[in-house]
Amino acid sequence: MPSLTVRALSAYLRLTRANRPFISPEQADARIRERSVRPRPYGPPARLRSDVSISVEHRDGWPVYTLTPRTGHLSGSVVYIHGGGWVHEIAAQHWSLAADIAATARTAVVVPIYPLIPFGTAAQVVPAMADLVRDCVNQYGDACLAGDSAGGQIALSTAIALRDDHGIRLPATVLISPCVDLSLSNPDIDVVLSNDPWLGRDGTLVLIEQWRGELDITDPQVSPLAADLGGLGPLTVFCGTHDILQPDNRLLVEKARNAGVAVDYHEAPGLMHVYPLTPSPEGKAARELITDRLRSANTTPAREG
């Protein structure tokens, strides 16, 4: 049974109707207009763990932050891609997880602030993410990918692009409730829909139309589930059963395993979308697994200079 914290959070999300932009096309359009006119702050919180250093640079107009442990030697790097329905900016929970990974896995965590809809599209963002990961490999000796929700889609699409365009197989890709088939056409979504306190289909499809731009919905830069998954590095996937993305996450796991990809799948009964980011016992346990997985994958000492 989900913890009392999870049940309280689910009730809060329903009470505050946090899913409005995702269940209503009109509310989705309104959210796009609002966030394009009044973008939210994206910088790291003033109070982040004190054993992590933060720096920032700009790449082609994107702020790109790097979090590193203040002491000791680095091992490789992780590019963390935040979620938010391709329209919401990075949140405090993302920063907290990124800092925990940096400190606990003793790795450089690179956090790109990518352009959101209506200004950013998959065709623009995914290739740029692949270039960023390649630069991290050159700078730190190794790189992993991680992302949640919309960021999980970008992360998996990027891993596929790195394999196809650059012959790079990542040592680990961690996906937290990733959106992997942006058609949202899986009939099993209807079974989960009433249990999901956070997401919905009709509004999300409006956001997806903006994100895919001129690309077909089955393009792997948009829907990574449509790609051949063979040859990818190991995947670690987290998803709750009260998440409309769970049916497609199950398909992802099955397809990847059938293609010979090592998959560590964590399906949490009764838990909501991106549950590892929640302030709950289940979230804490998942975050510990995430940092452990990335620490184990990043065994190459970072290069000097």
PDB file of C-alpha atoms in Angstrom:
ATOM      1  CA  MET A   1       0.000   0.000   0.000  1.00  0.00           C
ATOM      2  CA  PRO A   2       1.297   3.501  -0.798  1.00  0.00           C
ATOM      3  CA  SER A   3       2.559   5.488   2.162  1.00  0.00           C
ATOM      4  CA  LEU A   4       0.409   8.073   3.917  1.00  0.00           C
ATOM      5  CA  THR A   5       2.588  10.780   2.320  1.00  0.00           C
ATOM      6  CA  VAL A   6       1.822   9.533  -1.175  1.00  0.00           C
ATOM      7  CA  ARG A   7      -1.897   9.281  -0.448  1.00  0.00           C
ATOM      8  CA  ALA A   8      -1.918  12.819   0.970  1.00  0.00           C
ATOM      9  CA  LEU A   9      -0.018  14.161  -2.031  1.00  0.00           C
ATOM     10  CA  SER A  10      -2.422  12.456  -4.429  1.00  0.00           C
ATOM     11  CA  ALA A  11      -5.382  13.994  -2.592  1.00  0.00           C
ATOM     12  CA  TYR A  12      -3.712  17.414  -2.690  1.00  0.00           C
ATOM     13  CA  LEU A  13      -3.126  17.184  -6.452  1.00  0.00           C
ATOM     14  CA  ARG A  14      -6.774  16.311  -7.009  1.00  0.00           C
ATOM     15  CA  LEU A  15      -7.995  19.063  -4.678  1.00  0.00           C
ATOM     16  CA  THR A  16      -5.891  21.737  -6.380  1.00  0.00           C
ATOM     17  CA  ARG A  17      -6.671  20.377  -9.864  1.00  0.00           C
ATOM     18  CA  ALA A  18      -2.986  20.320 -10.706  1.00  0.00           C
ATOM     19  CA  ASN A  19      -3.756  18.343 -13.841  1.00  0.00           C
ATOM     20  CA  ARG A  20      -5.771  21.108 -15.561  1.00  0.00           C
ATOM     21  CA  PRO A  21      -3.212  21.835 -18.325  1.00  0.00           C
ATOM     22  CA  PHE A  22      -3.006  18.114 -19.088  1.00  0.00           C
ATOM     23  CA  ILE A  23      -6.722  17.224 -19.203  1.00  0.00           C
ATOM     24  CA  SER A  24      -8.097  20.275 -21.037  1.00  0.00           C
ATOM     25  CA  PRO A  25      -6.997  21.480 -24.502  1.00  0.00           C
ATOM     26  CA  GLU A  26      -8.125  24.986 -23.581  1.00  0.00           C
ATOM     27  CA  GLN A  27      -6.103  24.966 -20.368  1.00  0.00           C
ATOM     28  CA  ALA A  28      -3.097  23.564 -22.247  1.00  0.00           C
ATOM     29  CA  ASP A  29      -3.270  26.430 -24.760  1.00  0.00           C
ATOM     30  CA  ALA A  30      -3.622  28.899 -21.898  1.00  0.00           C
ATOM     31  CA  ARG A  31      -0.578  27.431 -20.117  1.00  0.00           C
ATOM     32  CA  ILE A  32       1.527  27.697 -23.292  1.00  0.00           C
ATOM     33  CA  ARG A  33       0.552  31.355 -23.704  1.00  0.00           C
ATOM     34  CA  GLU A  34       1.135  32.140 -20.040  1.00  0.00           C
ATOM     35  CA  ARG A  35       4.577  30.546 -19.826  1.00  0.00           C
ATOM     36  CA  SER A  36       5.741  32.045 -23.117  1.00  0.00           C
ATOM     37  CA  VAL A  37       4.848  35.548 -21.902  1.00  0.00           C
ATOM     38  CA  ARG A  38       5.872  35.061 -18.268  1.00  0.00           C
ATOM     39  CA  PRO A  39       8.610  32.417 -18.119  1.00  0.00           C
ATOM     40  CA  ARG A  40       9.406  31.045 -14.686  1.00  0.00           C
ATOM     41  CA  PRO A  41      12.842  31.275 -13.030  1.00  0.00           C
ATOM     42  CA  TYR A  42      15.086  28.332 -13.768  1.00  0.00           C
ATOM     43  CA  GLY A  43      18.147  28.864 -11.589  1.00  0.00           C
ATOM     44  CA  PRO A  44      19.046  26.475  -8.766  1.00  0.00           C
ATOM     45  CA  PRO A  45      17.524  27.178  -5.340  1.00  0.00           C
ATOM     46  CA  ALA A  46      19.620  29.328  -3.033  1.00  0.00           C
ATOM     47  CA  ARG A  47      19.638  26.510  -0.493  1.00  0.00           C
ATOM     48  CA  LEU A  48      21.018  23.447  -2.184  1.00  0.00           C
ATOM     49  CA  ARG A  49      23.246  20.970  -0.404  1.00  0.00           C
ATOM     50  CA  SER A  50      26.475  22.697   0.653  1.00  0.00           C
ATOM     51  CA  ASP A  51      28.821  19.930  -0.486  1.00  0.00           C
ATOM     52  CA  VAL A  52      28.076  20.645  -4.161  1.00  0.00           C
ATOM     53  CA  SER A  53      29.552  23.407  -6.323  1.00  0.00           C
ATOM     54  CA  ILE A  54      27.543  25.000  -9.139  1.00  0.00           C
ATOM     55  CA  SER A  55      28.789  26.641 -12.324  1.00  0.00           C
ATOM     56  CA  VAL A  56      27.009  27.789 -15.475  1.00  0.00           C
ATOM     57  CA  GLU A  57      27.888  28.410 -19.102  1.00  0.00           C
ATOM     58  CA  HIS A  58      25.868  29.193 -22.217  1.00  0.00           C
ATOM     59  CA  ARG A  59      25.712  26.966 -25.278  1.00  0.00           C
ATOM     60  CA  ASP A  60      23.933  28.466 -28.280  1.00  0.00           C
ATOM     61  CA  GLY A  61      21.821  30.569 -25.957  1.00  0.00           C
ATOM     62  CA  TRP A  62      21.008  27.768 -23.489  1.00  0.00           C
ATOM     63  CA  PRO A  63      22.115  28.056 -19.864  1.00  0.00           C
ATOM     64  CA  VAL A  64      23.887  24.813 -18.956  1.00  0.00           C
ATOM     65  CA  TYR A  65      24.627  24.236 -15.271  1.00  0.00           C
ATOM     66  CA  THR A  66      27.186  21.812 -13.871  1.00  0.00           C
ATOM     67  CA  LEU A  67      26.991  20.455 -10.332  1.00  0.00           C
ATOM     68  CA  THR A  68      30.094  18.803  -8.869  1.00  0.00           C
ATOM     69  CA  PRO A  69      31.090  17.572  -5.398  1.00  0.00           C
ATOM     70  CA  ARG A  70      33.287  20.119  -3.641  1.00  0.00           C
ATOM     71  CA  THR A  71      35.909  17.556  -2.614  1.00  0.00           C
ATOM     72  CA  GLY A  72      37.362  14.335  -3.953  1.00  0.00           C
ATOM     73  CA  HIS A  73      37.795  12.969  -7.448  1.00  0.00           C
ATOM     74  CA  LEU A  74      35.093  12.901 -10.112  1.00  0.00           C
ATOM     75  CA  SER A  75      33.998   9.825 -12.020  1.00  0.00           C
ATOM     76  CA  GLY A  76      32.384  10.579 -15.361  1.00  0.00           C
ATOM     77  CA  SER A  77      29.276  12.694 -15.773  1.00  0.00           C
ATOM     78  CA  VAL A  78      25.484  12.613 -15.970  1.00  0.00           C
ATOM     79  CA  VAL A  79      23.356  14.819 -18.211  1.00  0.00           C
ATOM     80  CA  TYR A  80      20.037  15.321 -16.379  1.00  0.00           C
ATOM     81  CA  ILE A  81      17.068  16.472 -18.506  1.00  0.00           C
ATOM     82  CA  HIS A  82      14.150  17.827 -16.505  1.00  0.00           C
ATOM     83  CA  GLY A  83      10.499  17.142 -17.216  1.00  0.00           C
ATOM     84  CA  GLY A  84       7.448  19.369 -17.127  1.00  0.00           C
ATOM     85  CA  GLY A  85       5.362  18.566 -20.184  1.00  0.00           C
ATOM     86  CA  TRP A  86       7.778  20.414 -22.500  1.00  0.00           C
ATOM     87  CA  VAL A  87       6.179  23.641 -21.196  1.00  0.00           C
ATOM     88  CA  HIS A  88       7.136  23.860 -17.498  1.00  0.00           C
ATOM     89  CA  GLU A  89      10.562  24.979 -16.342  1.00  0.00           C
ATOM     90  CA  ILE A  90      12.886  22.997 -14.125  1.00  0.00           C
ATOM     91  CA  ALA A  91      11.663  22.750 -10.519  1.00  0.00           C
ATOM     92  CA  ALA A  92      13.266  22.522  -7.081  1.00  0.00           C
ATOM     93  CA  GLN A  93      12.761  18.739  -7.006  1.00  0.00           C
ATOM     94  CA  HIS A  94      14.874  18.363 -10.140  1.00  0.00           C
ATOM     95  CA  TRP A  95      17.655  20.464  -8.671  1.00  0.00           C
ATOM     96  CA  SER A  96      17.590  18.480  -5.439  1.00  0.00           C
ATOM     97  CA  LEU A  97      17.930  15.173  -7.293  1.00  0.00           C
ATOM     98  CA  ALA A  98      20.723  16.559  -9.476  1.00  0.00           C
ATOM     99  CA  ALA A  99      22.628  17.711  -6.384  1.00  0.00           C
ATOM    100  CA  ASP A 100      22.134  14.342  -4.670  1.00  0.00           C
ATOM    101  CA  ILE A 101      23.497  12.543  -7.736  1.00  0.00           C
ATOM    102  CA  ALA A 102      26.529  14.839  -7.893  1.00  0.00           C
ATOM    103  CA  ALA A 103      27.378  14.429  -4.210  1.00  0.00           C
ATOM    104  CA  THR A 104      26.529  10.749  -3.752  1.00  0.00           C
ATOM    105  CA  ALA A 105      27.666   9.357  -7.103  1.00  0.00           C
ATOM    106  CA  ARG A 106      30.681  11.718  -7.077  1.00  0.00           C
ATOM    107  CA  THR A 107      30.087  12.735 -10.660  1.00  0.00           C
ATOM    108  CA  ALA A 108      29.569  15.909 -12.659  1.00  0.00           C
ATOM    109  CA  VAL A 109      25.848  16.465 -13.224  1.00  0.00           C
ATOM    110  CA  VAL A 110      25.175  18.653 -16.248  1.00  0.00           C
ATOM    111  CA  VAL A 111      21.722  20.282 -16.300  1.00  0.00           C
ATOM    112  CA  PRO A 112      20.715  21.956 -19.592  1.00  0.00           C
ATOM    113  CA  ILE A 113      17.944  24.564 -19.521  1.00  0.00           C
ATOM    114  CA  TYR A 114      16.501  23.734 -22.912  1.00  0.00           C
ATOM    115  CA  PRO A 115      13.948  25.855 -24.816  1.00  0.00           C
ATOM    116  CA  LEU A 116      10.341  25.004 -24.019  1.00  0.00           C
ATOM    117  CA  ILE A 117       7.290  25.147 -26.248  1.00  0.00           C
ATOM    118  CA  PRO A 118       6.260  27.165 -28.182  1.00  0.00           C
ATOM    119  CA  PHE A 119       9.897  28.104 -28.851  1.00  0.00           C
ATOM    120  CA  GLY A 120      11.619  24.715 -28.597  1.00  0.00           C
ATOM    121  CA  THR A 121      10.868  21.584 -30.600  1.00  0.00           C
ATOM    122  CA  ALA A 122      12.135  17.996 -30.598  1.00  0.00           C
ATOM    123  CA  ALA A 123      14.031  18.559 -33.853  1.00  0.00           C
ATOM    124  CA  GLN A 124      15.954  21.408 -32.228  1.00  0.00           C
ATOM    125  CA  VAL A 125      16.504  19.983 -28.754  1.00  0.00           C
ATOM    126  CA  VAL A 126      17.362  16.293 -29.269  1.00  0.00           C
ATOM    127  CA  PRO A 127      20.386  16.826 -31.587  1.00  0.00           C
ATOM    128  CA  ALA A 128      21.678  19.565 -29.275  1.00  0.00           C
ATOM    129  CA  MET A 129      21.393  17.188 -26.310  1.00  0.00           C
ATOM    130  CA  ALA A 130      23.372  14.581 -28.237  1.00  0.00           C
ATOM    131  CA  ASP A 131      26.117  17.138 -28.872  1.00  0.00           C
ATOM    132  CA  LEU A 132      26.128  18.047 -25.177  1.00  0.00           C
ATOM    133  CA  VAL A 133      26.540  14.410 -24.161  1.00  0.00           C
ATOM    134  CA  ARG A 134      29.376  13.983 -26.663  1.00  0.00           C
ATOM    135  CA  ASP A 135      31.137  17.002 -25.156  1.00  0.00           C
ATOM    136  CA  CYS A 136      30.680  15.501 -21.690  1.00  0.00           C
ATOM    137  CA  VAL A 137      32.307  12.267 -22.873  1.00  0.00           C
ATOM    138  CA  ASN A 138      35.246  14.278 -24.173  1.00  0.00           C
ATOM    139  CA  GLN A 139      35.531  16.371 -21.021  1.00  0.00           C
ATOM    140  CA  TYR A 140      34.809  13.823 -18.294  1.00  0.00           C
ATOM    141  CA  GLY A 141      35.717  10.518 -19.934  1.00  0.00           C
ATOM    142  CA  ASP A 142      32.203   9.100 -19.739  1.00  0.00           C
ATOM    143  CA  ALA A 143      28.579  10.226 -19.647  1.00  0.00           C
ATOM    144  CA  CYS A 144      25.218   8.824 -18.618  1.00  0.00           C
ATOM    145  CA  LEU A 145      21.762  10.214 -19.288  1.00  0.00           C
ATOM    146  CA  ALA A 146      18.843  10.702 -16.926  1.00  0.00           C
ATOM    147  CA  GLY A 147      15.481  12.376 -17.268  1.00  0.00           C
ATOM    148  CA  ASP A 148      11.930  12.431 -15.976  1.00  0.00           C
ATOM    149  CA  SER A 149       8.604  12.566 -17.834  1.00  0.00           C
ATOM    150  CA  ALA A 150       9.089  14.827 -20.883  1.00  0.00           C
ATOM    151  CA  GLY A 151      12.780  14.881 -19.982  1.00  0.00           C
ATOM    152  CA  GLY A 152      12.726  11.088 -20.049  1.00  0.00           C
ATOM    153  CA  GLN A 153      11.446  11.236 -23.617  1.00  0.00           C
ATOM    154  CA  ILE A 154      14.255  13.591 -24.571  1.00  0.00           C
ATOM    155  CA  ALA A 155      16.815  11.435 -22.761  1.00  0.00           C
ATOM    156  CA  LEU A 156      15.800   8.206 -24.507  1.00  0.00           C
ATOM    157  CA  SER A 157      15.520   9.948 -27.893  1.00  0.00           C
ATOM    158  CA  THR A 158      19.004  11.347 -27.293  1.00  0.00           C
ATOM    159  CA  ALA A 159      20.408   7.908 -26.420  1.00  0.00           C
ATOM    160  CA  ILE A 160      18.987   6.603 -29.714  1.00  0.00           C
ATOM    161  CA  ALA A 161      20.467   9.529 -31.660  1.00  0.00           C
ATOM    162  CA  LEU A 162      23.868   8.956 -30.048  1.00  0.00           C
ATOM    163  CA  ARG A 163      23.744   5.295 -31.084  1.00  0.00           C
ATOM    164  CA  ASP A 164      22.563   5.983 -34.631  1.00  0.00           C
ATOM    165  CA  ASP A 165      24.470   9.143 -35.521  1.00  0.00           C
ATOM    166  CA  HIS A 166      27.640   8.864 -33.456  1.00  0.00           C
ATOM    167  CA  GLY A 167      28.090   5.178 -32.586  1.00  0.00           C
ATOM    168  CA  ILE A 168      27.966   5.930 -28.845  1.00  0.00           C
ATOM    169  CA  ARG A 169      26.519   3.378 -26.405  1.00  0.00           C
ATOM    170  CA  LEU A 170      25.919   4.951 -23.018  1.00  0.00           C
ATOM    171  CA  PRO A 171      26.854   3.082 -19.819  1.00  0.00           C
ATOM    172  CA  ALA A 172      23.468   3.951 -18.285  1.00  0.00           C
ATOM    173  CA  THR A 173      20.249   5.801 -19.057  1.00  0.00           C
ATOM    174  CA  VAL A 174      17.886   6.390 -16.133  1.00  0.00           C
ATOM    175  CA  LEU A 175      14.269   7.153 -17.029  1.00  0.00           C
ATOM    176  CA  ILE A 176      11.720   8.364 -14.482  1.00  0.00           C
ATOM    177  CA  SER A 177       8.159   7.939 -15.811  1.00  0.00           C
ATOM    178  CA  PRO A 178       9.245   8.715 -19.383  1.00  0.00           C
ATOM    179  CA  CYS A 179       6.752   9.600 -22.107  1.00  0.00           C
ATOM    180  CA  VAL A 180       7.858   7.223 -24.861  1.00  0.00           C
ATOM    181  CA  ASP A 181       4.928   7.113 -27.336  1.00  0.00           C
ATOM    182  CA  LEU A 182       3.629  10.622 -27.864  1.00  0.00           C
ATOM    183  CA  SER A 183       0.572   9.438 -29.778  1.00  0.00           C
ATOM    184  CA  LEU A 184      -0.878   8.419 -26.371  1.00  0.00           C
ATOM    185  CA  SER A 185      -2.898   5.899 -28.362  1.00  0.00           C
ATOM    186  CA  ASN A 186      -2.352   2.861 -26.137  1.00  0.00           C
ATOM    187  CA  PRO A 187      -5.872   1.649 -25.197  1.00  0.00           C
ATOM    188  CA  ASP A 188      -4.622   0.637 -21.740  1.00  0.00           C
ATOM    189  CA  ILE A 189      -4.173   4.329 -20.921  1.00  0.00           C
ATOM    190  CA  ASP A 190      -7.951   4.494 -20.499  1.00  0.00           C
ATOM    191  CA  VAL A 191      -7.717   1.914 -17.717  1.00  0.00           C
ATOM    192  CA  VAL A 192      -5.238   4.028 -15.751  1.00  0.00           C
ATOM    193  CA  LEU A 193      -6.648   7.480 -16.523  1.00  0.00           C
ATOM    194  CA  SER A 194      -9.088   7.773 -13.628  1.00  0.00           C
ATOM    195  CA  ASN A 195      -6.389   6.775 -11.115  1.00  0.00           C
ATOM    196  CA  ASP A 196      -3.848   9.372 -12.272  1.00  0.00           C
ATOM    197  CA  PRO A 197      -4.064  12.555 -10.141  1.00  0.00           C
ATOM    198  CA  TRP A 198      -1.496  14.436 -12.198  1.00  0.00           C
ATOM    199  CA  LEU A 199      -1.688  13.741 -15.926  1.00  0.00           C
ATOM    200  CA  GLY A 200      -4.373  13.616 -18.595  1.00  0.00           C
ATOM    201  CA  ARG A 201      -4.506  12.884 -22.300  1.00  0.00           C
ATOM    202  CA  ASP A 202      -6.421  15.669 -24.083  1.00  0.00           C
ATOM    203  CA  GLY A 203      -4.363  18.612 -22.861  1.00  0.00           C
ATOM    204  CA  THR A 204      -1.102  16.691 -23.132  1.00  0.00           C
ATOM    205  CA  LEU A 205      -1.799  16.040 -26.825  1.00  0.00           C
ATOM    206  CA  VAL A 206      -1.950  19.817 -27.376  1.00  0.00           C
ATOM    207  CA  LEU A 207       1.484  20.190 -25.778  1.00  0.00           C
ATOM    208  CA  ILE A 208       2.797  17.299 -27.871  1.00  0.00           C
ATOM    209  CA  GLU A 209       1.628  18.909 -31.127  1.00  0.00           C
ATOM    210  CA  GLN A 210       3.746  21.953 -30.337  1.00  0.00           C
ATOM    211  CA  TRP A 211       6.735  19.840 -29.282  1.00  0.00           C
ATOM    212  CA  ARG A 212       6.827  17.572 -32.345  1.00  0.00           C
ATOM    213  CA  GLY A 213       6.723  20.534 -34.728  1.00  0.00           C
ATOM    214  CA  GLU A 214       7.216  19.298 -38.295  1.00  0.00           C
ATOM    215  CA  LEU A 215       8.266  15.793 -37.243  1.00  0.00           C
ATOM    216  CA  ASP A 216       5.993  12.794 -37.558  1.00  0.00           C
ATOM    217  CA  ILE A 217       4.653  11.447 -34.287  1.00  0.00           C
ATOM    218  CA  THR A 218       6.532   8.189 -34.937  1.00  0.00           C
ATOM    219  CA  ASP A 219       9.901   9.889 -35.437  1.00  0.00           C
ATOM    220  CA  PRO A 220      12.279   8.565 -32.723  1.00  0.00           C
ATOM    221  CA  GLN A 221      13.123  12.168 -31.803  1.00  0.00           C
ATOM    222  CA  VAL A 222       9.468  12.450 -30.759  1.00  0.00           C
ATOM    223  CA  SER A 223       8.420   8.904 -29.813  1.00  0.00           C
ATOM    224  CA  PRO A 224      11.462   6.814 -28.873  1.00  0.00           C
ATOM    225  CA  LEU A 225       9.299   3.699 -28.451  1.00  0.00           C
ATOM    226  CA  ALA A 226       8.936   3.660 -32.258  1.00  0.00           C
ATOM    227  CA  ALA A 227      12.692   3.154 -32.721  1.00  0.00           C
ATOM    228  CA  ASP A 228      14.697  -0.035 -32.909  1.00  0.00           C
ATOM    229  CA  LEU A 229      16.069  -0.277 -29.376  1.00  0.00           C
ATOM    230  CA  GLY A 230      18.797  -2.824 -30.074  1.00  0.00           C
ATOM    231  CA  GLY A 231      22.310  -1.696 -29.236  1.00  0.00           C
ATOM    232  CA  LEU A 232      21.330   0.752 -26.506  1.00  0.00           C
ATOM    233  CA  GLY A 233      23.177   0.679 -23.222  1.00  0.00           C
ATOM    234  CA  PRO A 234      21.466  -0.449 -19.993  1.00  0.00           C
ATOM    235  CA  LEU A 235      18.206   1.240 -19.030  1.00  0.00           C
ATOM    236  CA  THR A 236      16.811   1.842 -15.540  1.00  0.00           C
ATOM    237  CA  VAL A 237      13.111   2.724 -15.600  1.00  0.00           C
ATOM    238  CA  PHE A 238      10.810   3.893 -12.790  1.00  0.00           C
ATOM    239  CA  CYS A 239       7.029   4.169 -13.116  1.00  0.00           C
ATOM    240  CA  GLY A 240       4.002   4.018 -10.836  1.00  0.00           C
ATOM    241  CA  THR A 241       0.787   2.211 -11.686  1.00  0.00           C
ATOM    242  CA  HIS A 242      -1.298   5.392 -11.139  1.00  0.00           C
ATOM    243  CA  ASP A 243       0.418   7.044 -14.100  1.00  0.00           C
ATOM    244  CA  ILE A 244      -1.096   7.122 -17.594  1.00  0.00           C
ATOM    245  CA  LEU A 245       2.405   6.556 -18.999  1.00  0.00           C
ATOM    246  CA  GLN A 246       2.686   3.164 -17.274  1.00  0.00           C
ATOM    247  CA  PRO A 247       1.200   1.098 -20.146  1.00  0.00           C
ATOM    248  CA  ASP A 248       3.768   2.474 -22.580  1.00  0.00           C
ATOM    249  CA  ASN A 249       6.545   2.077 -20.023  1.00  0.00           C
ATOM    250  CA  ARG A 250       5.687  -1.619 -19.875  1.00  0.00           C
ATOM    251  CA  LEU A 251       5.879  -1.795 -23.675  1.00  0.00           C
ATOM    252  CA  LEU A 252       9.251  -0.027 -23.568  1.00  0.00           C
ATOM    253  CA  VAL A 253      10.636  -2.528 -21.083  1.00  0.00           C
ATOM    254  CA  GLU A 254       9.345  -5.494 -23.079  1.00  0.00           C
ATOM    255  CA  LYS A 255      10.619  -4.152 -26.410  1.00  0.00           C
ATOM    256  CA  ALA A 256      14.034  -3.243 -25.018  1.00  0.00           C
ATOM    257  CA  ARG A 257      14.508  -6.631 -23.357  1.00  0.00           C
ATOM    258  CA  ASN A 258      13.448  -8.416 -26.545  1.00  0.00           C
ATOM    259  CA  ALA A 259      16.101  -6.376 -28.378  1.00  0.00           C
ATOM    260  CA  GLY A 260      18.785  -7.574 -25.962  1.00  0.00           C
ATOM    261  CA  VAL A 261      18.963  -4.413 -23.856  1.00  0.00           C
ATOM    262  CA  ALA A 262      19.527  -4.807 -20.119  1.00  0.00           C
ATOM    263  CA  VAL A 263      16.592  -3.190 -18.297  1.00  0.00           C
ATOM    264  CA  ASP A 264      16.152  -2.675 -14.556  1.00  0.00           C
ATOM    265  CA  TYR A 265      12.440  -1.883 -14.195  1.00  0.00           C
ATOM    266  CA  HIS A 266      10.873  -0.540 -10.999  1.00  0.00           C
ATOM    267  CA  GLU A 267       7.067  -0.475 -11.146  1.00  0.00           C
ATOM    268  CA  ALA A 268       5.461   0.885  -7.987  1.00  0.00           C
ATOM    269  CA  PRO A 269       1.853  -0.180  -7.239  1.00  0.00           C
ATOM    270  CA  GLY A 270      -0.440   2.732  -6.449  1.00  0.00           C
ATOM    271  CA  LEU A 271       2.194   5.414  -7.024  1.00  0.00           C
ATOM    272  CA  MET A 272       1.820   8.477  -9.208  1.00  0.00           C
ATOM    273  CA  HIS A 273       3.713  10.050 -12.060  1.00  0.00           C
ATOM    274  CA  VAL A 274       7.419  10.765 -11.364  1.00  0.00           C
ATOM    275  CA  TYR A 275       7.095   9.304  -7.883  1.00  0.00           C
ATOM    276  CA  PRO A 276      10.906   9.265  -7.349  1.00  0.00           C
ATOM    277  CA  LEU A 277      10.769  13.069  -7.230  1.00  0.00           C
ATOM    278  CA  THR A 278       8.123  13.158  -4.500  1.00  0.00           C
ATOM    279  CA  PRO A 279       8.911  13.857  -0.808  1.00  0.00           C
ATOM    280  CA  SER A 280       7.828  10.380   0.236  1.00  0.00           C
ATOM    281  CA  PRO A 281       9.465   7.212   1.576  1.00  0.00           C
ATOM    282  CA  GLU A 282       8.979   5.606  -1.843  1.00  0.00           C
ATOM    283  CA  GLY A 283      10.575   8.608  -3.526  1.00  0.00           C
ATOM    284  CA  LYS A 284      13.556   8.547  -1.163  1.00  0.00           C
ATOM    285  CA  ALA A 285      14.150   4.840  -1.821  1.00  0.00           C
ATOM    286  CA  ALA A 286      13.953   5.387  -5.583  1.00  0.00           C
ATOM    287  CA  ARG A 287      16.396   8.305  -5.456  1.00  0.00           C
ATOM    288  CA  GLU A 288      18.872   6.123  -3.588  1.00  0.00           C
ATOM    289  CA  LEU A 289      18.572   3.495  -6.327  1.00  0.00           C
ATOM    290  CA  ILE A 290      19.100   6.175  -8.986  1.00  0.00           C
ATOM    291  CA  THR A 291      22.277   7.533  -7.431  1.00  0.00           C
ATOM    292  CA  ASP A 292      23.568   4.002  -6.840  1.00  0.00           C
ATOM    293  CA  ARG A 293      22.925   3.044 -10.466  1.00  0.00           C
ATOM    294  CA  LEU A 294      24.715   6.107 -11.793  1.00  0.00           C
ATOM    295  CA  ARG A 295      27.622   5.686  -9.392  1.00  0.00           C
ATOM    296  CA  SER A 296      28.068   2.094 -10.561  1.00  0.00           C
ATOM    297  CA  ALA A 297      27.893   3.094 -14.245  1.00  0.00           C
ATOM    298  CA  ASN A 298      30.316   6.010 -14.020  1.00  0.00           C
ATOM    299  CA  THR A 299      33.540   4.170 -13.263  1.00  0.00           C
ATOM    300  CA  THR A 300      35.838   6.220 -15.513  1.00  0.00           C
ATOM    301  CA  PRO A 301      37.804   8.865 -13.562  1.00  0.00           C
ATOM    302  CA  ALA A 302      37.145  12.315 -14.974  1.00  0.00           C
ATOM    303  CA  ARG A 303      39.936  13.696 -17.114  1.00  0.00           C
ATOM    304  CA  GLU A 304      42.028  16.501 -15.734  1.00  0.00           C
ATOM    305  CA  GLY A 305      41.787  19.932 -17.278  1.00  0.00           C
TER     306      GLY A 305
END
